[in-house]
Amino acid sequence: MRFRLLMSATLIGACLFAINLTVAVAQSETPRSGGTLTIARGQDSNNLDPYRSGTDVDMQVTGSNVIEPLLEFDEQLNLRPKLAERWEVLDATTVRLFLRQGVVFHDGTPFNADAVIFNHEHRTNPERPGNLVAWVAKVAEFRKVDDHTVDAVMTEPFGPALLHFALPSMFGQVSPTAIQQLGEDLGRGPVGTGPFRFVEWRTNDRITLERFDDYWGEPAHLERVVYRVIPEASARTLALLTGEVDMILNPSPVDIPSLKTNPNVTVQQTEGTRAIMFMINTRQAPTDDVAVRRALVAGTDRHLIAEHVVEDAGAPLTGHVATGILGYRDLSDFWAYDPDRARQMLDEAGWIPGPDGIRVKDGQRLELDHWYYRNLRRDGEVSEAWQSQMREIGVHVNLQLMEYGAMIARARSGPNPEHNVITLSHGVPTGHADYLYSLQFHSDFLPPNGFNLNMYASAELDALIEEAYGALDFDEARGLYEELAVRVADAATWIPMYVTMENEVIANHVRGYAIHRTDASIFLWDVWKQ
Amino acid sequence: MVKFIVSRLLYSLPILFGIVFFVVIAVDLIPGDPVEVILGADWNPASARALRAELGLDRPLLVRYISYVGKVAQGDFGRSFRDRTPVALEIMRVWPNTLLLTAASLSIAVVLGVLAGVLSAVKRNTWIDGFVRVISLLGLSMPIFWTGLIAIWIFAFYFRWFPVGGIGTWQHLVLPAVTLAAPSVAMVARMTRSSMLEVFGEDYLATARAKGLSERVVVFKHALKNAFMPVVTLIGLQVGNLMGGSVLTETVFSWPGLGQLMVRAIFTRDVPVLQGGVLVMATTFVLVNLTVDLVYVFLDPRVRYS
């Protein structure tokens, strides 16, 4: 009898527990409508007009929250519909876009084919072109088929075009009425089609967005979003821990280990799309010798640097671009750390160790000029660590610290920059490797015209780059990028370092947020607060 | 008196011109090109040329300076290189915040500093005196960004008495104002103390006591008032320090002020904003100095300006 009672009690207890658990789970699963999400970041935006600025600090606010592009990347960089419901490749230079119906801008203007055409014309207006116009203009025009269908006609076969349609900084749609009425004032008050509308911007303090109830899709859960500026990294972390803010972007790498063990917050990390590398000037002695360059690469232990210097801010680079980007090729075999091999290569090239360990050839010491900068990610410390690794193989590195803007200006001041090695970071927001290979290896972008600071270009390489980005078939493109990657890696134009890790720290009462691979996209439509 | 004020204001104009000229040259000397920074990844020779012409950077330095002065005289401070907002508008968005912070810090510095200095002087060589002098030394020696972070950690994070940063309520003002004031409190206290000690030996104080006046009246009405001139000078100079130091405090406490705006303008080579900001700060400083000189008249009837 007692046993029966005990069993019943246990059974009832178990049922109650299960019910309680279900209720608790159900409660935490049902999005709650309303509330204000406060996000803290270290810098204020510059200009919220997507045609005047595509930088991260601006796209964080507007990208896909206020301004929507024609297509969109999901968290893994796959394409999906946005303002265009579907698309059809008609021929090598034409893509037909079927636009979503029933979409209005925040000021009530309807979104349709005319709006898309107006946006493009405004963007490519020769008197005041928008930023990134060199890419945007690959689309010669949008031809109207009917009110909700346009044909994107390109100047030449251009593989990345579809991917570019997913970038708010290139094809984000702004209300034509607002463009006409506000002009440059759009920078302080963007008008788009997104789930949130712009409310106000208090300089260096906060930007406020609120839910747009006439959104074409399901309205967002959050009532308001506030982007606060907290320049000091430790103050940002403290603000999260006191509950003053719900989320912080780009936390200081120093704080991440302790935040990971904090039970009230979650650190979300994902590999970003930005590679940090040292570009080697292939036209400046002594790095004009490919044997020397290969030795430098073999003498670099980027895994050690990533683990101990960069830590949570990055992971070792394994290709010219981050994984998952179209055109990625694993180049670890070209970049293996082998200091003995490095020394051997230098010996064979005639560089013999001198009395102080630094190699000498024909009376010249093996000295390199390394231009670098310092930042929160510790790129400065990376260079300093590398200098000691080079010492081990008998190379003397002259570290020349510069402020970033000054360094770039100097590197691009003329056709013959004087660095041997220069630190640079190259993001690929398009998800397509052309964004790297064109900008860094095409002869069009040799200084002073661009960022080909490797000074490595040839007509043959140009042809290969152009063929690769012309391939509309992604499998064909992959094959060509394989060839391109190997060719460039074999010439040892880079000392690869690391790929950024995007870190964001979210308080646990914030639900539905998934970190995105590019450092610019903060998708808030699906987010809610308990 | 009015003539004096007017002539002082007129004299300050060449000073302001000179300051602006210095800033224009200094910014021009900074390596790095505003056009580069603005165009970023979009840089190409054609766009660069167009932007340079649009921003007026293709003209020689002297021409740029003269044109700027001419425009300023008409109230046009130019437009930000970053987003084409009128500079005057951008500065006015944040300048009141810096003024507020400076005023609050100055008040704390004067009140606390003078009281501490008087106390220290009156209780000379007692433990109170020693205590005040040690605390002063600490306030002078510790860097603002460190004391600020410690203050946030203790009072905002641990005790939750104040917010971590930002602006909006009086609670937001307390920590930054106190942190910024700390070095000034120290200096004002020390100056008050030494100035009071100098005055203590004077005969008129003995006369006042002989007349039967209370010690409080003797100290504050007679001694302090006579000792106050050097302190007033110091306070005037402190305004400059506070405005400059506000940059660090604004960064640590996320206080959206002119200091932060100018730091960003330096990094983005936003020349019009930089020039405008410097002009505003310099003008304020000139006006503060004028006020200090006028206060002398009030304090010491022997001072007369023709």
Tab-separated table of C-alpha atoms in Angstrom, chain B:
chain	number	residue	atom	x	y	z
B	1	MET	CA	34.825	99.669	-18.290
B	2	VAL	CA	32.784	99.004	-21.379
B	3	LYS	CA	35.585	100.426	-23.482
B	4	PHE	CA	37.918	98.001	-21.773
B	5	ILE	CA	35.749	95.022	-22.537
B	6	VAL	CA	35.274	96.017	-26.157
B	7	SER	CA	38.957	96.630	-26.720
B	8	ARG	CA	39.825	93.289	-25.114
B	9	LEU	CA	37.387	91.527	-27.408
B	10	LEU	CA	38.870	93.248	-30.424
B	11	TYR	CA	42.365	92.276	-29.326
B	12	SER	CA	41.301	88.668	-29.106
B	13	LEU	CA	40.420	88.537	-32.788
B	14	PRO	CA	44.049	88.369	-33.989
B	15	ILE	CA	44.663	85.708	-31.375
B	16	LEU	CA	41.822	83.638	-32.783
B	17	PHE	CA	43.026	84.138	-36.350
B	18	GLY	CA	46.452	82.993	-35.294
B	19	ILE	CA	45.098	79.894	-33.593
B	20	VAL	CA	43.062	78.942	-36.638
B	21	PHE	CA	46.065	79.482	-38.888
B	22	PHE	CA	48.144	77.245	-36.669
B	23	VAL	CA	45.507	74.535	-36.765
B	24	VAL	CA	45.158	74.766	-40.544
B	25	ILE	CA	48.890	74.267	-40.938
B	26	ALA	CA	49.045	71.498	-38.357
B	27	VAL	CA	46.230	69.556	-39.973
B	28	ASP	CA	47.815	69.992	-43.358
B	29	LEU	CA	51.045	68.561	-42.017
B	30	ILE	CA	49.393	65.417	-40.698
B	31	PRO	CA	50.317	62.621	-43.099
B	32	GLY	CA	47.346	61.074	-44.781
B	33	ASP	CA	44.874	62.566	-47.120
B	34	PRO	CA	41.214	63.312	-46.294
B	35	VAL	CA	40.236	62.225	-49.779
B	36	GLU	CA	41.947	58.848	-49.237
B	37	VAL	CA	40.211	58.332	-45.954
B	38	ILE	CA	36.792	59.273	-47.283
B	39	LEU	CA	36.939	57.204	-50.448
B	40	GLY	CA	38.502	54.185	-48.775
B	41	ALA	CA	38.010	51.128	-50.960
B	42	ASP	CA	36.403	53.260	-53.668
B	43	TRP	CA	39.565	55.157	-54.320
B	44	ASN	CA	40.480	55.711	-57.945
B	45	PRO	CA	42.292	58.668	-59.510
B	46	ALA	CA	39.160	60.125	-61.136
B	47	SER	CA	37.018	60.059	-58.011
B	48	ALA	CA	39.901	61.383	-55.964
B	49	ARG	CA	40.382	64.338	-58.248
B	50	ALA	CA	36.658	65.101	-58.260
B	51	LEU	CA	36.366	64.883	-54.500
B	52	ARG	CA	39.461	66.951	-53.954
B	53	ALA	CA	38.015	69.716	-56.103
B	54	GLU	CA	34.650	69.451	-54.397
B	55	LEU	CA	36.220	69.807	-50.960
B	56	GLY	CA	38.386	72.676	-52.113
B	57	LEU	CA	41.561	70.837	-51.264
B	58	ASP	CA	43.158	71.526	-54.603
B	59	ARG	CA	43.790	75.154	-53.647
B	60	PRO	CA	47.002	76.299	-51.936
B	61	LEU	CA	47.077	76.506	-48.148
B	62	LEU	CA	47.015	80.285	-47.864
B	63	VAL	CA	44.061	80.558	-50.204
B	64	ARG	CA	42.202	77.949	-48.174
B	65	TYR	CA	42.927	79.812	-44.942
B	66	ILE	CA	41.840	83.191	-46.240
B	67	SER	CA	38.712	81.750	-47.766
B	68	TYR	CA	37.921	80.044	-44.452
B	69	VAL	CA	38.368	83.231	-42.447
B	70	GLY	CA	36.143	85.098	-44.863
B	71	LYS	CA	33.404	82.512	-44.558
B	72	VAL	CA	33.639	82.366	-40.789
B	73	ALA	CA	33.181	86.114	-40.634
B	74	GLN	CA	29.850	85.524	-42.336
B	75	GLY	CA	28.958	82.699	-39.990
B	76	ASP	CA	29.647	79.861	-42.424
B	77	PHE	CA	31.870	77.263	-40.839
B	78	GLY	CA	31.820	75.000	-43.847
B	79	ARG	CA	30.603	71.460	-44.175
B	80	SER	CA	31.943	68.250	-42.726
B	81	PHE	CA	34.024	66.228	-45.177
B	82	ARG	CA	32.372	63.115	-43.814
B	83	ASP	CA	28.691	63.721	-44.376
B	84	ARG	CA	28.354	67.295	-45.646
B	85	THR	CA	26.524	68.408	-42.504
B	86	PRO	CA	27.154	72.068	-41.704
B	87	VAL	CA	29.974	72.174	-39.193
B	88	ALA	CA	28.193	74.708	-37.030
B	89	LEU	CA	25.278	72.307	-36.712
B	90	GLU	CA	27.499	69.356	-35.890
B	91	ILE	CA	29.385	71.267	-33.253
B	92	MET	CA	26.241	72.695	-31.675
B	93	ARG	CA	24.925	69.175	-31.265
B	94	VAL	CA	27.746	68.290	-28.904
B	95	TRP	CA	29.208	71.541	-27.610
B	96	PRO	CA	26.531	72.087	-24.940
B	97	ASN	CA	27.403	68.670	-23.531
B	98	THR	CA	31.046	69.606	-23.140
B	99	LEU	CA	30.059	72.945	-21.624
B	100	LEU	CA	27.848	71.182	-19.142
B	101	LEU	CA	30.589	68.770	-18.161
B	102	THR	CA	33.160	71.551	-17.896
B	103	ALA	CA	30.845	73.746	-15.849
B	104	ALA	CA	29.969	70.917	-13.499
B	105	SER	CA	33.618	69.975	-13.052
B	106	LEU	CA	34.615	73.558	-12.534
B	107	SER	CA	31.969	74.032	-9.864
B	108	ILE	CA	33.139	70.940	-8.041
B	109	ALA	CA	36.748	72.006	-8.409
B	110	VAL	CA	36.136	75.494	-7.070
B	111	VAL	CA	33.875	74.585	-4.196
B	112	LEU	CA	35.742	71.520	-3.005
B	113	GLY	CA	39.144	72.932	-3.822
B	114	VAL	CA	38.668	76.243	-2.045
B	115	LEU	CA	37.094	74.646	1.000
B	116	ALA	CA	39.830	72.053	1.201
B	117	GLY	CA	42.483	74.722	0.763
B	118	VAL	CA	40.993	76.960	3.432
B	119	LEU	CA	40.648	74.043	5.806
B	120	SER	CA	44.184	73.013	5.132
B	121	ALA	CA	45.482	76.511	5.719
B	122	VAL	CA	43.516	77.097	8.893
B	123	LYS	CA	44.458	73.724	10.311
B	124	ARG	CA	47.996	74.022	9.083
B	125	ASN	CA	50.365	71.260	10.105
B	126	THR	CA	47.653	69.187	11.718
B	127	TRP	CA	46.602	65.825	10.407
B	128	ILE	CA	43.811	67.501	8.452
B	129	ASP	CA	46.362	69.533	6.577
B	130	GLY	CA	48.459	66.480	5.861
B	131	PHE	CA	45.450	64.492	4.756
B	132	VAL	CA	44.304	67.169	2.326
B	133	ARG	CA	47.769	67.529	0.887
B	134	VAL	CA	48.181	63.799	0.304
B	135	ILE	CA	44.785	63.484	-1.325
B	136	SER	CA	45.658	66.462	-3.513
B	137	LEU	CA	48.814	64.780	-4.621
B	138	LEU	CA	46.922	61.626	-5.521
B	139	GLY	CA	44.338	63.595	-7.470
B	140	LEU	CA	47.052	65.337	-9.408
B	141	SER	CA	49.039	62.215	-10.121
B	142	MET	CA	46.485	59.685	-11.206
B	143	PRO	CA	45.529	59.711	-14.892
B	144	ILE	CA	41.907	60.477	-15.658
B	145	PHE	CA	41.282	57.438	-17.810
B	146	TRP	CA	42.379	55.209	-14.964
B	147	THR	CA	40.481	56.959	-12.192
B	148	GLY	CA	37.472	57.079	-14.499
B	149	LEU	CA	37.476	53.348	-15.146
B	150	ILE	CA	37.961	52.596	-11.459
B	151	ALA	CA	35.079	54.928	-10.624
B	152	ILE	CA	32.857	53.123	-13.144
B	153	TRP	CA	33.856	49.768	-11.792
B	154	ILE	CA	33.181	50.690	-8.166
B	155	PHE	CA	30.206	53.025	-8.331
B	156	ALA	CA	28.457	51.918	-11.522
B	157	PHE	CA	29.175	48.234	-11.668
B	158	TYR	CA	29.615	47.189	-8.082
B	159	PHE	CA	27.268	49.563	-6.253
B	160	ARG	CA	24.977	50.319	-9.195
B	161	TRP	CA	24.581	53.865	-7.921
B	162	PHE	CA	25.279	55.458	-11.295
B	163	PRO	CA	25.063	54.435	-14.959
B	164	VAL	CA	28.163	53.162	-16.735
B	165	GLY	CA	28.097	55.952	-19.252
B	166	GLY	CA	26.069	58.096	-21.573
B	167	ILE	CA	24.050	61.218	-21.034
B	168	GLY	CA	20.512	62.100	-20.026
B	169	THR	CA	19.969	62.461	-16.306
B	170	TRP	CA	21.891	64.118	-13.504
B	171	GLN	CA	23.124	60.690	-12.477
B	172	HIS	CA	24.980	60.469	-15.781
B	173	LEU	CA	26.828	63.669	-14.937
B	174	VAL	CA	28.141	62.800	-11.489
B	175	LEU	CA	30.937	60.327	-12.216
B	176	PRO	CA	32.418	62.112	-15.227
B	177	ALA	CA	32.275	65.516	-13.545
B	178	VAL	CA	33.924	64.292	-10.368
B	179	THR	CA	36.599	62.356	-12.251
B	180	LEU	CA	37.406	65.292	-14.482
B	181	ALA	CA	37.447	67.663	-11.509
B	182	ALA	CA	39.857	65.620	-9.393
B	183	PRO	CA	43.147	67.053	-10.672
B	184	SER	CA	41.683	70.554	-10.599
B	185	VAL	CA	40.440	70.167	-7.025
B	186	ALA	CA	43.966	69.265	-6.100
B	187	MET	CA	45.507	72.273	-7.770
B	188	VAL	CA	42.934	74.740	-6.493
B	189	ALA	CA	43.306	73.375	-2.970
B	190	ARG	CA	47.056	73.712	-2.975
B	191	MET	CA	46.978	77.184	-4.469
B	192	THR	CA	44.325	78.344	-2.009
B	193	ARG	CA	46.295	76.940	0.851
B	194	SER	CA	49.551	78.617	-0.047
B	195	SER	CA	47.859	81.868	-0.912
B	196	MET	CA	45.984	81.903	2.382
B	197	LEU	CA	49.144	81.160	4.310
B	198	GLU	CA	50.790	84.149	2.708
B	199	VAL	CA	47.923	86.349	3.774
B	200	PHE	CA	47.770	84.991	7.299
B	201	GLY	CA	50.716	87.077	8.396
B	202	GLU	CA	49.081	90.359	7.406
B	203	ASP	CA	48.298	93.019	9.978
B	204	TYR	CA	44.733	93.629	8.901
B	205	LEU	CA	43.775	90.176	10.072
B	206	ALA	CA	45.033	90.980	13.548
B	207	THR	CA	43.023	94.201	13.412
B	208	ALA	CA	39.936	92.300	12.376
B	209	ARG	CA	40.284	89.877	15.235
B	210	ALA	CA	40.943	92.774	17.610
B	211	LYS	CA	37.667	94.311	16.429
B	212	GLY	CA	35.952	91.208	17.736
B	213	LEU	CA	34.968	89.690	14.420
B	214	SER	CA	34.288	85.959	14.445
B	215	GLU	CA	36.988	83.689	13.107
B	216	ARG	CA	34.727	82.616	10.262
B	217	VAL	CA	34.328	86.227	9.077
B	218	VAL	CA	38.044	86.830	9.454
B	219	VAL	CA	38.924	83.778	7.411
B	220	PHE	CA	36.376	84.045	4.656
B	221	LYS	CA	35.628	87.711	4.312
B	222	HIS	CA	39.055	89.147	4.933
B	223	ALA	CA	41.684	86.507	4.413
B	224	LEU	CA	40.185	84.519	1.580
B	225	LYS	CA	39.042	87.516	-0.371
B	226	ASN	CA	42.541	88.915	-0.370
B	227	ALA	CA	44.126	85.580	-1.063
B	228	PHE	CA	41.781	84.808	-3.869
B	229	MET	CA	43.463	86.574	-6.795
B	230	PRO	CA	46.016	83.874	-7.645
B	231	VAL	CA	43.322	81.282	-7.167
B	232	VAL	CA	41.060	83.032	-9.650
B	233	THR	CA	43.890	83.075	-12.173
B	234	LEU	CA	44.381	79.378	-11.639
B	235	ILE	CA	40.674	78.690	-12.028
B	236	GLY	CA	40.684	80.553	-15.324
B	237	LEU	CA	43.530	78.412	-16.554
B	238	GLN	CA	41.804	75.297	-15.284
B	239	VAL	CA	38.949	75.895	-17.693
B	240	GLY	CA	41.392	75.237	-20.505
B	241	ASN	CA	42.586	72.092	-18.798
B	242	LEU	CA	39.055	70.906	-18.217
B	243	MET	CA	38.028	71.454	-21.808
B	244	GLY	CA	41.081	69.605	-23.009
B	245	GLY	CA	40.797	66.851	-20.432
B	246	SER	CA	37.205	66.395	-21.363
B	247	VAL	CA	38.381	64.346	-24.353
B	248	LEU	CA	39.585	61.525	-22.121
B	249	THR	CA	36.644	61.773	-19.771
B	250	GLU	CA	34.202	61.827	-22.664
B	251	THR	CA	35.755	58.670	-24.057
B	252	VAL	CA	35.788	56.768	-20.783
B	253	PHE	CA	32.245	57.771	-19.832
B	254	SER	CA	30.733	57.768	-23.350
B	255	TRP	CA	29.851	61.427	-22.881
B	256	PRO	CA	29.028	62.804	-26.368
B	257	GLY	CA	30.975	66.028	-26.362
B	258	LEU	CA	33.151	68.221	-28.517
B	259	GLY	CA	36.340	66.458	-27.445
B	260	GLN	CA	35.205	63.167	-28.900
B	261	LEU	CA	33.991	64.864	-32.051
B	262	MET	CA	37.397	66.389	-32.570
B	263	VAL	CA	39.298	63.181	-31.973
B	264	ARG	CA	37.182	61.509	-34.624
B	265	ALA	CA	37.731	64.461	-36.904
B	266	ILE	CA	41.471	63.999	-36.552
B	267	PHE	CA	41.315	60.322	-37.475
B	268	THR	CA	39.047	60.930	-40.415
B	269	ARG	CA	40.953	64.075	-41.439
B	270	ASP	CA	37.716	66.041	-41.279
B	271	VAL	CA	39.390	69.415	-41.574
B	272	PRO	CA	36.356	71.738	-41.350
B	273	VAL	CA	35.118	70.068	-38.183
B	274	LEU	CA	38.587	70.262	-36.660
B	275	GLN	CA	38.983	73.912	-37.482
B	276	GLY	CA	35.509	74.722	-36.222
B	277	GLY	CA	36.035	72.829	-32.995
B	278	VAL	CA	39.337	74.522	-32.270
B	279	LEU	CA	37.824	77.904	-32.993
B	280	VAL	CA	34.972	77.255	-30.575
B	281	MET	CA	37.270	76.096	-27.806
B	282	ALA	CA	39.709	78.939	-28.341
B	283	THR	CA	36.922	81.510	-28.262
B	284	THR	CA	35.583	80.076	-25.050
B	285	PHE	CA	38.985	80.233	-23.474
B	286	VAL	CA	39.453	83.844	-24.521
B	287	LEU	CA	36.095	84.775	-23.045
B	288	VAL	CA	36.879	82.958	-19.824
B	289	ASN	CA	40.137	84.860	-19.481
B	290	LEU	CA	38.294	88.107	-20.009
B	291	THR	CA	35.854	87.145	-17.284
B	292	VAL	CA	38.733	86.368	-14.942
B	293	ASP	CA	40.191	89.797	-15.534
B	294	LEU	CA	36.838	91.378	-14.742
B	295	VAL	CA	36.536	89.351	-11.575
B	296	TYR	CA	39.820	90.896	-10.427
B	297	VAL	CA	38.129	94.271	-10.418
B	298	PHE	CA	35.424	92.957	-8.197
B	299	LEU	CA	37.871	91.327	-5.828
B	300	ASP	CA	40.408	94.059	-5.529
B	301	PRO	CA	39.188	97.645	-5.741
B	302	ARG	CA	42.748	98.760	-6.389
B	303	VAL	CA	42.625	97.168	-9.798
B	304	ARG	CA	41.376	99.541	-12.447
B	305	TYR	CA	41.358	99.223	-16.176
B	306	SER	CA	41.417	102.391	-18.237
